[in-house]
């Protein structure tokens, strides 16, 4: 693999938390915290892909790099593909890591771990999962589960992703974390596919790749990073980051 390119898609259109990427956490916008975590992963250059000048300005002011993209993208995957084509038209980077812009507490080691399955040329995409420890999350449809076949300690080949409680029977369940590392050709193929039937039914974009026959491997990490979607989540993120700075 050549050096990966890490991209963070960010937009201002969140309904439950207006102007979410610019929400203040410990004196800095949330998107800057995500950019810092991605930089700390140390796996390659990092850029924020956005359609909002305010987001680009915040990232640039912090010393980061932002690339402007169209406003009409249907998903973060489409946005980062446009950014890749702009940033790397010569194709020097063959691995693209998509880090969601609402994960200010993500562990940089988890970002780094996401690329390891791509050393296998049979793998098209890689992602992260964590063991579900809380009983209520096993049945919560907002907690997406990965059903997979273990191929080595801490690594699975993903067979399905679902909002249902699966697989049935005794044993651990795995919470899917929506952070992806794409082989560049796989990203190009993915954004060219139409939404698939199971994707539309479960409302899970990654099922489009599985239905198209693409291989997704998952790495097990210690915990699930906090995704900030509501004011309550934002308060929790502030508490977590404040505690880390005091430790």
Tab-separated table of C-alpha atoms in Angstrom:
chain	number	residue	atom	x	y	z
A	1	UNK	CA	0.000	0.000	0.000
A	2	UNK	CA	1.094	3.568	-0.648
A	3	UNK	CA	0.565	6.149	2.067
A	4	UNK	CA	-3.152	6.340	2.881
A	5	UNK	CA	-5.034	9.590	2.489
A	6	UNK	CA	-7.355	10.365	5.404
A	7	UNK	CA	-10.456	12.398	4.596
A	8	UNK	CA	-13.085	13.786	6.953
A	9	UNK	CA	-16.393	14.703	5.294
A	10	UNK	CA	-18.234	17.526	7.040
A	11	UNK	CA	-21.345	19.575	6.285
A	12	UNK	CA	-23.534	22.022	8.166
A	13	UNK	CA	-26.918	20.418	7.454
A	14	UNK	CA	-27.408	18.375	10.649
A	15	UNK	CA	-31.010	18.742	11.803
A	16	UNK	CA	-30.739	17.669	15.445
A	17	UNK	CA	-27.629	19.743	16.179
A	18	UNK	CA	-27.396	22.814	13.917
A	19	UNK	CA	-23.876	23.868	12.865
A	20	UNK	CA	-22.587	20.663	14.435
A	21	UNK	CA	-19.034	20.684	13.003
A	22	UNK	CA	-18.411	24.099	14.561
A	23	UNK	CA	-19.783	23.209	18.012
A	24	UNK	CA	-17.323	24.312	20.672
A	25	UNK	CA	-15.499	21.599	22.617
A	26	UNK	CA	-12.784	22.799	24.998
A	27	UNK	CA	-12.300	25.987	23.026
A	28	UNK	CA	-12.094	24.455	19.551
A	29	UNK	CA	-14.665	23.448	16.925
A	30	UNK	CA	-15.596	19.766	16.908
A	31	UNK	CA	-14.277	19.303	13.371
A	32	UNK	CA	-10.841	20.457	14.547
A	33	UNK	CA	-10.840	17.794	17.268
A	34	UNK	CA	-11.618	15.131	14.664
A	35	UNK	CA	-8.850	16.482	12.420
A	36	UNK	CA	-6.391	16.332	15.341
A	37	UNK	CA	-7.316	12.699	16.124
A	38	UNK	CA	-6.777	11.794	12.468
A	39	UNK	CA	-3.405	13.545	12.441
A	40	UNK	CA	-2.408	11.686	15.620
A	41	UNK	CA	-3.093	8.380	13.834
A	42	UNK	CA	0.023	9.110	11.803
A	43	UNK	CA	-0.900	7.041	8.755
A	44	UNK	CA	-0.895	9.718	6.064
A	45	UNK	CA	-1.989	13.230	5.110
A	46	UNK	CA	-5.352	14.422	6.420
A	47	UNK	CA	-7.893	16.776	4.864
A	48	UNK	CA	-11.443	17.862	5.632
A	49	UNK	CA	-13.861	17.638	2.688
A	50	UNK	CA	-16.669	20.173	3.016
A	51	UNK	CA	-19.105	22.402	1.157
A	52	UNK	CA	-19.128	25.025	3.916
A	53	UNK	CA	-16.620	27.899	3.874
A	54	UNK	CA	-17.021	28.256	7.660
A	55	UNK	CA	-15.812	24.686	8.203
A	56	UNK	CA	-12.899	25.139	5.807
A	57	UNK	CA	-11.912	28.360	7.580
A	58	UNK	CA	-11.994	26.698	11.021
A	59	UNK	CA	-9.795	23.846	9.860
A	60	UNK	CA	-7.351	26.138	8.073
A	61	UNK	CA	-7.127	28.415	11.101
A	62	UNK	CA	-6.097	25.401	13.205
A	63	UNK	CA	-3.338	24.549	10.748
A	64	UNK	CA	-5.199	21.866	8.816
A	65	UNK	CA	-6.100	21.405	5.176
A	66	UNK	CA	-9.616	21.598	3.754
A	67	UNK	CA	-10.916	20.925	0.255
A	68	UNK	CA	-14.164	22.412	-1.005
A	69	UNK	CA	-16.699	20.032	-2.540
A	70	UNK	CA	-20.152	20.299	-4.060
A	71	UNK	CA	-23.163	20.792	-1.794
A	72	UNK	CA	-25.395	18.180	-3.433
A	73	UNK	CA	-23.634	14.961	-2.391
A	74	UNK	CA	-25.937	12.233	-1.103
A	75	UNK	CA	-23.367	10.764	1.290
A	76	UNK	CA	-19.974	11.244	2.865
A	77	UNK	CA	-18.557	8.609	0.513
A	78	UNK	CA	-19.539	10.681	-2.516
A	79	UNK	CA	-18.028	13.778	-0.917
A	80	UNK	CA	-14.686	12.152	-0.177
A	81	UNK	CA	-14.466	10.712	-3.685
A	82	UNK	CA	-14.761	14.207	-5.143
A	83	UNK	CA	-12.111	15.361	-2.668
A	84	UNK	CA	-9.775	12.495	-3.623
A	85	UNK	CA	-10.032	13.376	-7.298
A	86	UNK	CA	-9.170	16.985	-6.498
A	87	UNK	CA	-6.361	16.310	-4.029
A	88	UNK	CA	-4.728	13.378	-5.774
A	89	UNK	CA	-5.535	13.376	-9.502
A	90	UNK	CA	-2.429	11.300	-10.242
A	91	UNK	CA	-3.561	8.421	-8.000
A	92	UNK	CA	-0.541	8.348	-5.682
A	93	UNK	CA	-2.703	7.302	-2.721
A	94	UNK	CA	-4.338	3.910	-3.193
A	95	UNK	CA	-6.025	3.750	0.244
A	96	UNK	CA	-8.624	6.292	1.337
A	97	UNK	CA	-9.726	6.427	4.983
A	98	UNK	CA	-13.116	7.994	5.692
A	99	UNK	CA	-13.364	9.340	9.250
A	100	UNK	CA	-16.762	10.776	10.163
A	101	UNK	CA	-16.667	14.405	11.176
A	102	UNK	CA	-18.733	13.867	14.339
A	103	UNK	CA	-16.285	11.581	16.193
A	104	UNK	CA	-14.244	14.018	18.327
A	105	UNK	CA	-13.278	11.335	20.858
A	106	UNK	CA	-12.170	8.681	18.347
A	107	UNK	CA	-8.978	6.857	19.330
A	108	UNK	CA	-6.201	7.559	16.800
A	109	UNK	CA	-5.087	3.941	17.224
A	110	UNK	CA	-8.472	2.813	15.918
A	111	UNK	CA	-8.052	4.970	12.818
A	112	UNK	CA	-4.638	3.401	12.244
A	113	UNK	CA	-6.023	-0.102	12.797
A	114	UNK	CA	-8.639	0.376	10.080
A	115	UNK	CA	-6.148	0.075	7.246
A	116	UNK	CA	-4.538	-3.207	8.315
A	117	UNK	CA	-6.928	-5.564	6.443
A	118	UNK	CA	-6.082	-3.849	3.168
A	119	UNK	CA	-2.675	-5.512	3.187
A	120	UNK	CA	-4.685	-8.475	1.834
A	121	UNK	CA	-5.364	-7.729	-1.859
A	122	UNK	CA	-8.681	-9.621	-1.659
A	123	UNK	CA	-10.155	-7.013	0.705
A	124	UNK	CA	-11.972	-4.052	-0.870
A	125	UNK	CA	-12.994	-2.159	2.268
A	126	UNK	CA	-12.070	-2.322	5.927
A	127	UNK	CA	-13.977	-1.091	8.943
A	128	UNK	CA	-14.132	-1.320	12.740
A	129	UNK	CA	-16.308	-3.149	15.281
A	130	UNK	CA	-16.425	-3.419	19.063
A	131	UNK	CA	-18.002	-6.020	21.340
A	132	UNK	CA	-21.402	-4.915	22.642
A	133	UNK	CA	-21.228	-4.886	26.431
A	134	UNK	CA	-24.539	-3.274	27.411
A	135	UNK	CA	-27.614	-5.471	27.217
A	136	UNK	CA	-29.891	-2.696	25.964
A	137	UNK	CA	-27.654	-2.164	22.937
A	138	UNK	CA	-28.190	-5.730	21.755
A	139	UNK	CA	-31.781	-4.895	20.789
A	140	UNK	CA	-31.387	-1.201	19.945
A	141	UNK	CA	-31.935	-0.654	16.196
A	142	UNK	CA	-29.722	2.434	16.346
A	143	UNK	CA	-26.798	0.156	17.241
A	144	UNK	CA	-25.762	-1.455	13.965
A	145	UNK	CA	-24.502	-5.011	14.297
A	146	UNK	CA	-21.916	-6.753	12.160
A	147	UNK	CA	-22.448	-10.417	11.414
A	148	UNK	CA	-19.120	-11.879	10.391
A	149	UNK	CA	-16.881	-14.897	10.100
A	150	UNK	CA	-13.738	-14.726	12.210
A	151	UNK	CA	-10.622	-15.219	10.109
A	152	UNK	CA	-8.016	-14.434	12.781
A	153	UNK	CA	-7.994	-13.089	16.351
A	154	UNK	CA	-9.556	-9.646	16.294
A	155	UNK	CA	-10.498	-9.742	12.615
A	156	UNK	CA	-13.647	-10.760	10.735
A	157	UNK	CA	-14.866	-11.033	7.208
A	158	UNK	CA	-18.172	-9.166	7.284
A	159	UNK	CA	-21.123	-11.155	5.970
A	160	UNK	CA	-23.902	-8.708	6.826
A	161	UNK	CA	-24.753	-5.548	8.740
A	162	UNK	CA	-28.128	-5.112	10.410
A	163	UNK	CA	-30.167	-3.100	12.884
A	164	UNK	CA	-31.688	-6.333	14.161
A	165	UNK	CA	-30.255	-8.397	17.023
A	166	UNK	CA	-27.942	-10.755	15.169
A	167	UNK	CA	-26.579	-13.335	14.987
A	168	UNK	CA	-28.994	-15.432	17.019
A	169	UNK	CA	-27.790	-17.609	19.892
A	170	UNK	CA	-25.072	-17.466	22.508
A	171	UNK	CA	-21.954	-15.432	21.945
A	172	UNK	CA	-20.836	-11.848	21.517
A	173	UNK	CA	-22.503	-9.289	19.284
A	174	UNK	CA	-20.422	-6.678	17.486
A	175	UNK	CA	-21.268	-2.990	17.229
A	176	UNK	CA	-20.281	-1.609	13.843
A	177	UNK	CA	-18.320	1.654	13.884
A	178	UNK	CA	-18.865	3.711	10.742
A	179	UNK	CA	-15.236	4.395	9.884
A	180	UNK	CA	-14.006	2.951	6.590
A	181	UNK	CA	-10.744	2.381	4.772
A	182	UNK	CA	-11.314	1.922	1.043
A	183	UNK	CA	-9.033	0.622	-1.612
A	184	UNK	CA	-9.218	3.551	-4.019
A	185	UNK	CA	-10.618	1.496	-6.881
A	186	UNK	CA	-13.238	0.097	-4.516
A	187	UNK	CA	-14.302	3.626	-3.520
A	188	UNK	CA	-14.626	4.588	-7.167
A	189	UNK	CA	-16.740	1.508	-7.843
A	190	UNK	CA	-18.850	2.035	-4.729
A	191	UNK	CA	-19.878	5.615	-5.499
A	192	UNK	CA	-20.821	4.519	-9.024
A	193	UNK	CA	-23.307	1.918	-7.748
A	194	UNK	CA	-26.984	2.619	-7.248
A	195	UNK	CA	-28.425	2.181	-3.738
A	196	UNK	CA	-29.196	-1.507	-3.256
A	197	UNK	CA	-32.421	-3.110	-1.980
A	198	UNK	CA	-30.996	-4.172	1.385
A	199	UNK	CA	-29.293	-0.804	1.808
A	200	UNK	CA	-32.620	0.933	1.350
A	201	UNK	CA	-34.427	-1.493	3.639
A	202	UNK	CA	-31.931	-1.353	6.534
A	203	UNK	CA	-30.816	2.240	5.783
A	204	UNK	CA	-27.190	1.077	5.882
A	205	UNK	CA	-24.946	2.277	3.070
A	206	UNK	CA	-22.342	-0.469	3.523
A	207	UNK	CA	-24.823	-3.105	2.388
A	208	UNK	CA	-24.513	-1.684	-1.124
A	209	UNK	CA	-20.924	-2.923	-1.199
A	210	UNK	CA	-21.811	-6.384	0.103
A	211	UNK	CA	-24.682	-6.779	-2.350
A	212	UNK	CA	-22.276	-5.893	-5.163
A	213	UNK	CA	-19.946	-8.697	-4.066
A	214	UNK	CA	-17.303	-6.474	-2.499
A	215	UNK	CA	-15.368	-7.830	0.474
A	216	UNK	CA	-15.412	-5.942	3.765
A	217	UNK	CA	-13.162	-7.009	6.643
A	218	UNK	CA	-13.594	-5.677	10.180
A	219	UNK	CA	-11.033	-5.103	12.919
A	220	UNK	CA	-12.092	-5.361	16.575
A	221	UNK	CA	-11.212	-2.313	18.700
A	222	UNK	CA	-11.657	-1.720	22.402
A	223	UNK	CA	-14.589	0.666	22.403
A	224	UNK	CA	-17.041	2.636	20.293
A	225	UNK	CA	-16.188	6.320	19.787
A	226	UNK	CA	-18.919	8.749	20.726
A	227	UNK	CA	-20.827	9.994	17.706
A	228	UNK	CA	-22.173	13.484	18.357
A	229	UNK	CA	-25.739	13.833	17.041
A	230	UNK	CA	-27.605	15.647	19.829
A	231	UNK	CA	-26.968	18.333	22.461
A	232	UNK	CA	-26.672	15.540	25.041
A	233	UNK	CA	-23.957	13.851	22.966
A	234	UNK	CA	-22.140	17.166	22.723
A	235	UNK	CA	-22.176	17.556	26.502
A	236	UNK	CA	-20.741	14.042	26.855
A	237	UNK	CA	-18.001	14.796	24.334
A	238	UNK	CA	-17.067	17.925	26.274
A	239	UNK	CA	-16.870	15.919	29.495
A	240	UNK	CA	-14.723	13.185	27.903
A	241	UNK	CA	-12.245	15.610	26.371
A	242	UNK	CA	-12.061	17.716	29.527
A	243	UNK	CA	-11.303	14.575	31.553
A	244	UNK	CA	-8.577	13.531	29.117
A	245	UNK	CA	-6.884	16.923	29.402
A	246	UNK	CA	-6.892	16.691	33.173
A	247	UNK	CA	-5.407	13.186	33.282
